[in-house]
PDB file of C-alpha atoms in Angstrom:
ATOM      1  CA  MET K   1     134.674 -66.804 127.504  1.00 26.00           C
ATOM      2  CA  SER K   2     133.977 -65.592 131.015  1.00 30.00           C
ATOM      3  CA  GLY K   3     135.592 -62.357 132.085  1.00 31.00           C
ATOM      4  CA  LEU K   4     137.636 -62.213 135.260  1.00 28.00           C
ATOM      5  CA  ASN K   5     136.003 -60.534 138.200  1.00 32.00           C
ATOM      6  CA  LYS K   6     137.843 -59.558 141.339  1.00 30.00           C
ATOM      7  CA  GLY K   7     135.920 -60.710 144.377  1.00 36.00           C
ATOM      8  CA  ALA K   8     136.737 -60.462 148.063  1.00 38.00           C
ATOM      9  CA  ASP K   9     138.369 -63.892 147.864  1.00 43.00           C
ATOM     10  CA  GLY K  10     140.493 -63.123 144.798  1.00 41.00           C
ATOM     11  CA  LEU K  11     139.722 -63.867 141.194  1.00 50.00           C
ATOM     12  CA  SER K  12     136.402 -65.414 140.227  1.00 56.00           C
ATOM     13  CA  LYS K  13     135.352 -66.238 136.671  1.00 72.00           C
ATOM     14  CA  GLY K  14     131.766 -67.246 137.343  1.00 89.00           C
ATOM     15  CA  LEU K  15     129.728 -69.323 134.919  1.00 94.00           C
ATOM     16  CA  GLY K  16     129.881 -68.930 131.152  1.00 94.00           C
ATOM     17  CA  LYS K  17     128.010 -71.317 128.869  1.00 96.00           C
ATOM     18  CA  VAL K  18     125.769 -73.815 130.666  1.00 97.00           C
ATOM     19  CA  GLN K  19     123.447 -76.539 129.464  1.00 97.00           C
ATOM     20  CA  VAL K  20     120.242 -77.868 131.001  1.00 97.00           C
ATOM     21  CA  SER K  21     119.307 -81.382 129.830  1.00 95.00           C
ATOM     22  CA  LEU K  22     115.934 -83.028 130.518  1.00 95.00           C
ATOM     23  CA  ARG K  23     114.992 -86.684 130.029  1.00 94.00           C
ATOM     24  CA  TRP K  24     111.901 -88.822 130.531  1.00 86.00           C
ATOM     25  CA  ASP K  25     110.400 -92.051 129.213  1.00 88.00           C
ATOM     26  CA  PRO K  26     107.550 -92.147 126.694  1.00 84.00           C
ATOM     27  CA  SER K  27     104.065 -92.965 127.953  1.00 84.00           C
ATOM     28  CA  ALA K  28     102.752 -96.519 127.756  1.00 85.00           C
ATOM     29  CA  MET K  29     101.057 -97.494 124.499  1.00 85.00           C
ATOM     30  CA  GLY K  30      97.506 -96.190 124.288  1.00 83.00           C
ATOM     31  CA  LEU K  31      98.031 -93.399 126.837  1.00 85.00           C
ATOM     32  CA  PRO K  32      98.445 -89.682 126.027  1.00 85.00           C
ATOM     33  CA  ASP K  33     102.055 -88.665 125.314  1.00 85.00           C
ATOM     34  CA  ASN K  34     104.325 -87.477 128.100  1.00 89.00           C
ATOM     35  CA  ASP K  35     105.310 -83.979 126.965  1.00 90.00           C
ATOM     36  CA  LEU K  36     107.641 -82.080 129.290  1.00 93.00           C
ATOM     37  CA  ASP K  37     108.989 -78.639 128.402  1.00 93.00           C
ATOM     38  CA  LEU K  38     112.026 -76.681 129.549  1.00 95.00           C
ATOM     39  CA  ILE K  39     111.272 -73.010 130.193  1.00 95.00           C
ATOM     40  CA  ALA K  40     113.728 -70.224 131.044  1.00 96.00           C
ATOM     41  CA  ALA K  41     112.600 -66.903 132.508  1.00 96.00           C
ATOM     42  CA  THR K  42     114.985 -63.937 132.508  1.00 96.00           C
ATOM     43  CA  TYR K  43     114.662 -61.148 135.084  1.00 96.00           C
ATOM     44  CA  THR K  44     116.163 -57.669 135.195  1.00 95.00           C
ATOM     45  CA  ALA K  45     118.232 -56.222 138.025  1.00 94.00           C
ATOM     46  CA  ASP K  46     115.369 -53.763 138.699  1.00 94.00           C
ATOM     47  CA  GLU K  47     112.819 -56.593 139.129  1.00 93.00           C
ATOM     48  CA  PRO K  48     114.665 -59.846 139.925  1.00 93.00           C
ATOM     49  CA  TYR K  49     111.460 -61.376 141.383  1.00 92.00           C
ATOM     50  CA  GLY K  50     108.904 -59.506 139.271  1.00 90.00           C
ATOM     51  CA  LYS K  51     107.540 -60.227 135.827  1.00 92.00           C
ATOM     52  CA  PRO K  52     110.030 -61.962 133.495  1.00 94.00           C
ATOM     53  CA  ALA K  53     111.667 -59.696 130.912  1.00 95.00           C
ATOM     54  CA  TYR K  54     111.242 -62.607 128.474  1.00 95.00           C
ATOM     55  CA  LEU K  55     110.651 -66.359 128.350  1.00 95.00           C
ATOM     56  CA  VAL K  56     112.398 -69.023 126.299  1.00 94.00           C
ATOM     57  CA  HIS K  57     110.511 -72.265 125.568  1.00 90.00           C
ATOM     58  CA  PHE K  58     109.600 -74.451 122.584  1.00 85.00           C
ATOM     59  CA  ASP K  59     109.433 -72.479 119.341  1.00 77.00           C
ATOM     60  CA  SER K  60     111.286 -69.490 120.820  1.00 82.00           C
ATOM     61  CA  ARG K  61     114.702 -68.185 121.818  1.00 83.00           C
ATOM     62  CA  SER K  62     116.028 -65.139 123.635  1.00 91.00           C
ATOM     63  CA  PRO K  63     116.004 -61.880 121.643  1.00 89.00           C
ATOM     64  CA  ASP K  64     119.822 -61.698 121.741  1.00 92.00           C
ATOM     65  CA  GLY K  65     120.405 -65.419 121.034  1.00 91.00           C
ATOM     66  CA  THR K  66     122.012 -66.129 124.427  1.00 94.00           C
ATOM     67  CA  ILE K  67     119.367 -68.684 125.512  1.00 96.00           C
ATOM     68  CA  LEU K  68     118.294 -71.352 123.039  1.00 92.00           C
ATOM     69  CA  LEU K  69     116.266 -74.547 123.229  1.00 89.00           C
ATOM     70  CA  ASN K  70     118.448 -76.860 121.128  1.00 82.00           C
ATOM     71  CA  ARG K  71     116.239 -79.937 121.311  1.00 72.00           C
ATOM     72  CA  ASP K  72     112.487 -80.246 121.897  1.00 67.00           C
ATOM     73  CA  SER K  73     110.603 -83.531 122.311  1.00 66.00           C
ATOM     74  CA  ARG K  74     106.869 -84.008 122.531  1.00 63.00           C
ATOM     75  CA  THR K  75     106.995 -87.691 123.452  1.00 65.00           C
ATOM     76  CA  GLY K  76     110.198 -88.557 125.333  1.00 63.00           C
ATOM     77  CA  MET K  77     111.214 -90.954 122.559  1.00 69.00           C
ATOM     78  CA  GLY K  78     114.849 -91.085 121.589  1.00 69.00           C
ATOM     79  CA  LEU K  79     118.229 -91.705 123.103  1.00 68.00           C
ATOM     80  CA  GLY K  80     119.814 -89.536 125.775  1.00 71.00           C
ATOM     81  CA  SER K  81     118.328 -86.155 126.599  1.00 78.00           C
ATOM     82  CA  ASP K  82     114.883 -85.339 125.252  1.00 80.00           C
ATOM     83  CA  GLU K  83     115.198 -81.574 125.665  1.00 88.00           C
ATOM     84  CA  VAL K  84     118.369 -79.479 125.871  1.00 92.00           C
ATOM     85  CA  MET K  85     118.659 -75.750 126.564  1.00 95.00           C
ATOM     86  CA  THR K  86     121.891 -73.759 126.243  1.00 95.00           C
ATOM     87  CA  LEU K  87     122.376 -70.561 128.230  1.00 97.00           C
ATOM     88  CA  GLU K  88     125.322 -68.288 127.440  1.00 97.00           C
ATOM     89  CA  LEU K  89     125.255 -66.406 130.723  1.00 97.00           C
ATOM     90  CA  ASP K  90     128.545 -64.633 130.077  1.00 94.00           C
ATOM     91  CA  ARG K  91     126.951 -62.965 127.025  1.00 95.00           C
ATOM     92  CA  LEU K  92     123.780 -61.761 128.779  1.00 95.00           C
ATOM     93  CA  ALA K  93     123.527 -57.974 128.986  1.00 95.00           C
ATOM     94  CA  PRO K  94     124.315 -56.461 132.408  1.00 94.00           C
ATOM     95  CA  LEU K  95     120.666 -55.431 132.791  1.00 95.00           C
ATOM     96  CA  TYR K  96     119.770 -59.090 133.485  1.00 96.00           C
ATOM     97  CA  ALA K  97     120.446 -60.308 137.020  1.00 96.00           C
ATOM     98  CA  ARG K  98     118.593 -63.606 137.298  1.00 97.00           C
ATOM     99  CA  VAL K  99     117.551 -66.537 135.091  1.00 97.00           C
ATOM    100  CA  VAL K 100     115.222 -69.263 136.386  1.00 97.00           C
ATOM    101  CA  VAL K 101     114.887 -72.569 134.504  1.00 97.00           C
ATOM    102  CA  GLY K 102     111.919 -74.843 135.058  1.00 97.00           C
ATOM    103  CA  VAL K 103     110.024 -77.782 133.616  1.00 96.00           C
ATOM    104  CA  ALA K 104     106.294 -77.887 132.879  1.00 95.00           C
ATOM    105  CA  ILE K 105     104.259 -80.952 131.919  1.00 94.00           C
ATOM    106  CA  GLN K 106     101.764 -80.336 129.131  1.00 91.00           C
ATOM    107  CA  GLN K 107      98.290 -81.225 130.380  1.00 89.00           C
ATOM    108  CA  GLY K 108      96.484 -81.768 127.036  1.00 83.00           C
ATOM    109  CA  GLY K 109      95.735 -85.455 127.645  1.00 82.00           C
ATOM    110  CA  GLY K 110      94.621 -85.054 131.264  1.00 86.00           C
ATOM    111  CA  ARG K 111      96.410 -84.172 134.502  1.00 92.00           C
ATOM    112  CA  LYS K 112      99.917 -85.622 134.802  1.00 94.00           C
ATOM    113  CA  THR K 113     102.448 -85.110 137.568  1.00 96.00           C
ATOM    114  CA  PHE K 114     106.164 -85.896 137.719  1.00 97.00           C
ATOM    115  CA  GLY K 115     105.224 -89.063 139.617  1.00 96.00           C
ATOM    116  CA  ASP K 116     103.163 -90.180 136.595  1.00 95.00           C
ATOM    117  CA  VAL K 117     106.104 -89.864 134.184  1.00 95.00           C
ATOM    118  CA  ALA K 118     108.762 -92.581 134.344  1.00 93.00           C
ATOM    119  CA  ASN K 119     112.514 -91.957 134.456  1.00 94.00           C
ATOM    120  CA  THR K 120     112.460 -88.166 134.731  1.00 95.00           C
ATOM    121  CA  GLY K 121     115.722 -86.374 135.291  1.00 95.00           C
ATOM    122  CA  VAL K 122     117.438 -83.055 134.768  1.00 97.00           C
ATOM    123  CA  ARG K 123     121.158 -82.186 134.656  1.00 97.00           C
ATOM    124  CA  VAL K 124     122.797 -78.780 134.654  1.00 97.00           C
ATOM    125  CA  THR K 125     126.356 -78.704 133.341  1.00 97.00           C
ATOM    126  CA  GLU K 126     129.083 -76.302 132.359  1.00 96.00           C
ATOM    127  CA  GLY K 127     131.349 -78.199 130.010  1.00 95.00           C
ATOM    128  CA  TYR K 128     132.075 -81.512 131.750  1.00 94.00           C
ATOM    129  CA  THR K 129     131.255 -80.172 135.210  1.00 95.00           C
ATOM    130  CA  GLU K 130     127.883 -81.131 136.674  1.00 96.00           C
ATOM    131  CA  LEU K 131     126.418 -78.180 138.562  1.00 96.00           C
ATOM    132  CA  ALA K 132     123.118 -79.802 139.576  1.00 96.00           C
ATOM    133  CA  ALA K 133     121.004 -82.905 138.951  1.00 97.00           C
ATOM    134  CA  ASP K 134     117.584 -84.070 140.118  1.00 97.00           C
ATOM    135  CA  ASP K 135     115.008 -86.803 139.444  1.00 97.00           C
ATOM    136  CA  PHE K 136     111.891 -84.838 140.539  1.00 97.00           C
ATOM    137  CA  ALA K 137     111.109 -87.409 143.291  1.00 97.00           C
ATOM    138  CA  ALA K 138     110.776 -84.625 145.873  1.00 97.00           C
ATOM    139  CA  VAL K 139     108.085 -82.945 143.724  1.00 98.00           C
ATOM    140  CA  ALA K 140     106.334 -86.096 142.442  1.00 98.00           C
ATOM    141  CA  GLY K 141     102.859 -84.574 142.951  1.00 97.00           C
ATOM    142  CA  ALA K 142     103.665 -81.393 141.010  1.00 97.00           C
ATOM    143  CA  THR K 143     102.803 -80.609 137.387  1.00 97.00           C
ATOM    144  CA  ALA K 144     105.662 -78.106 137.020  1.00 97.00           C
ATOM    145  CA  ALA K 145     108.886 -77.327 138.869  1.00 97.00           C
ATOM    146  CA  THR K 146     111.746 -74.892 138.895  1.00 97.00           C
ATOM    147  CA  VAL K 147     115.084 -76.701 138.701  1.00 97.00           C
ATOM    148  CA  VAL K 148     117.822 -74.082 138.893  1.00 97.00           C
ATOM    149  CA  GLU K 149     118.365 -70.373 139.089  1.00 97.00           C
ATOM    150  CA  PHE K 150     121.383 -68.450 137.881  1.00 97.00           C
ATOM    151  CA  VAL K 151     122.120 -65.232 139.738  1.00 97.00           C
ATOM    152  CA  ARG K 152     124.568 -62.470 138.894  1.00 94.00           C
ATOM    153  CA  THR K 153     126.760 -61.619 141.895  1.00 91.00           C
ATOM    154  CA  GLY K 154     127.703 -58.100 142.951  1.00 85.00           C
ATOM    155  CA  GLN K 155     130.973 -58.547 141.042  1.00 88.00           C
ATOM    156  CA  GLY K 156     129.065 -59.428 137.848  1.00 89.00           C
ATOM    157  CA  ALA K 157     129.872 -63.159 137.769  1.00 94.00           C
ATOM    158  CA  TRP K 158     127.077 -65.728 137.407  1.00 96.00           C
ATOM    159  CA  GLU K 159     126.510 -68.457 139.984  1.00 95.00           C
ATOM    160  CA  CYS K 160     124.276 -71.527 139.993  1.00 96.00           C
ATOM    161  CA  ARG K 161     121.723 -72.225 142.709  1.00 94.00           C
ATOM    162  CA  PRO K 162     119.848 -75.544 142.470  1.00 93.00           C
ATOM    163  CA  ALA K 163     116.215 -74.700 143.218  1.00 90.00           C
ATOM    164  CA  VAL K 164     113.800 -77.621 142.787  1.00 95.00           C
ATOM    165  CA  ARG K 165     110.375 -76.326 143.801  1.00 96.00           C
ATOM    166  CA  GLY K 166     107.102 -77.903 142.719  1.00 97.00           C
ATOM    167  CA  PHE K 167     104.013 -76.113 141.423  1.00 96.00           C
ATOM    168  CA  ASP K 168     100.516 -77.428 140.679  1.00 95.00           C
ATOM    169  CA  THR K 169      99.614 -75.371 137.645  1.00 92.00           C
ATOM    170  CA  ASP K 170      99.440 -75.436 133.858  1.00 89.00           C
ATOM    171  CA  PRO K 171     102.443 -74.354 131.740  1.00 89.00           C
ATOM    172  CA  ALA K 172     101.133 -70.834 131.008  1.00 88.00           C
ATOM    173  CA  ALA K 173     100.434 -70.024 134.648  1.00 92.00           C
ATOM    174  CA  PHE K 174     103.745 -71.606 135.699  1.00 93.00           C
ATOM    175  CA  ALA K 175     105.673 -69.286 133.375  1.00 89.00           C
ATOM    176  CA  ALA K 176     104.116 -66.297 135.150  1.00 89.00           C
ATOM    177  CA  VAL K 177     104.956 -67.461 138.712  1.00 92.00           C
ATOM    178  CA  MET K 178     108.095 -69.601 138.391  1.00 92.00           C
ATOM    179  CA  GLY K 179     110.465 -66.825 139.415  1.00 89.00           C
ATOM    180  CA  SER K 180     108.399 -65.387 142.254  1.00 85.00           C
ATOM    181  CA  ALA K 181     109.975 -67.450 145.027  1.00 66.00           C
TER     182      ALA K 181
END
C-alpha cells in the first residue's frame, strides 16, 4: 500500500505496485526466434544517471524482491503478454530514486530491430489503470529501447514518465547505457 505524502497540491499517494507487459509475435517458420527481454535498472539518489545499482532481467530479480520478472518468453509464442515484470515501487528502499525499464532484442540469430518483429507492444499499468503504452513504431530501426522511467519525487512518491528512446546496441551494452539519458 502506498503511503500518503503531503505535496504542495495536497495529498499525493504516488505509484505503488506497477506491471510492465511486453508482447510480440513469433518469427516466421525457418527464421531465428524473436527473443525480446524486459530489463529494469535501479539507480540510487546519489547517482540517478550513473551506473545502475542493480539490474533485473531473465533469470534474476531484485535483491529485496521488489522487482520480479514474472514471465519470460524466448519465442513470443503464447497468448497475451509474453513477458511481464512487476515492480513494487512503494516497497523500494529510500536510497533508490529512479528505475528505468527497457526492452532489448537478443541478437543471437543475426541483427533484428523492432521493425523486424511483428506485433510488438508494451503496456505499463497500476491495477486497472494504464500508465503508458507503445508499439515501438517510433524506434523501428532500434535493437533496444527504454520504455518508461519511474522517478521518486521530492515528497517520496513515485511517478511514471513514459520514455521510449531507441538504441542500436546489444543487450549487455544496452543495460550499461539505458539510464544515461
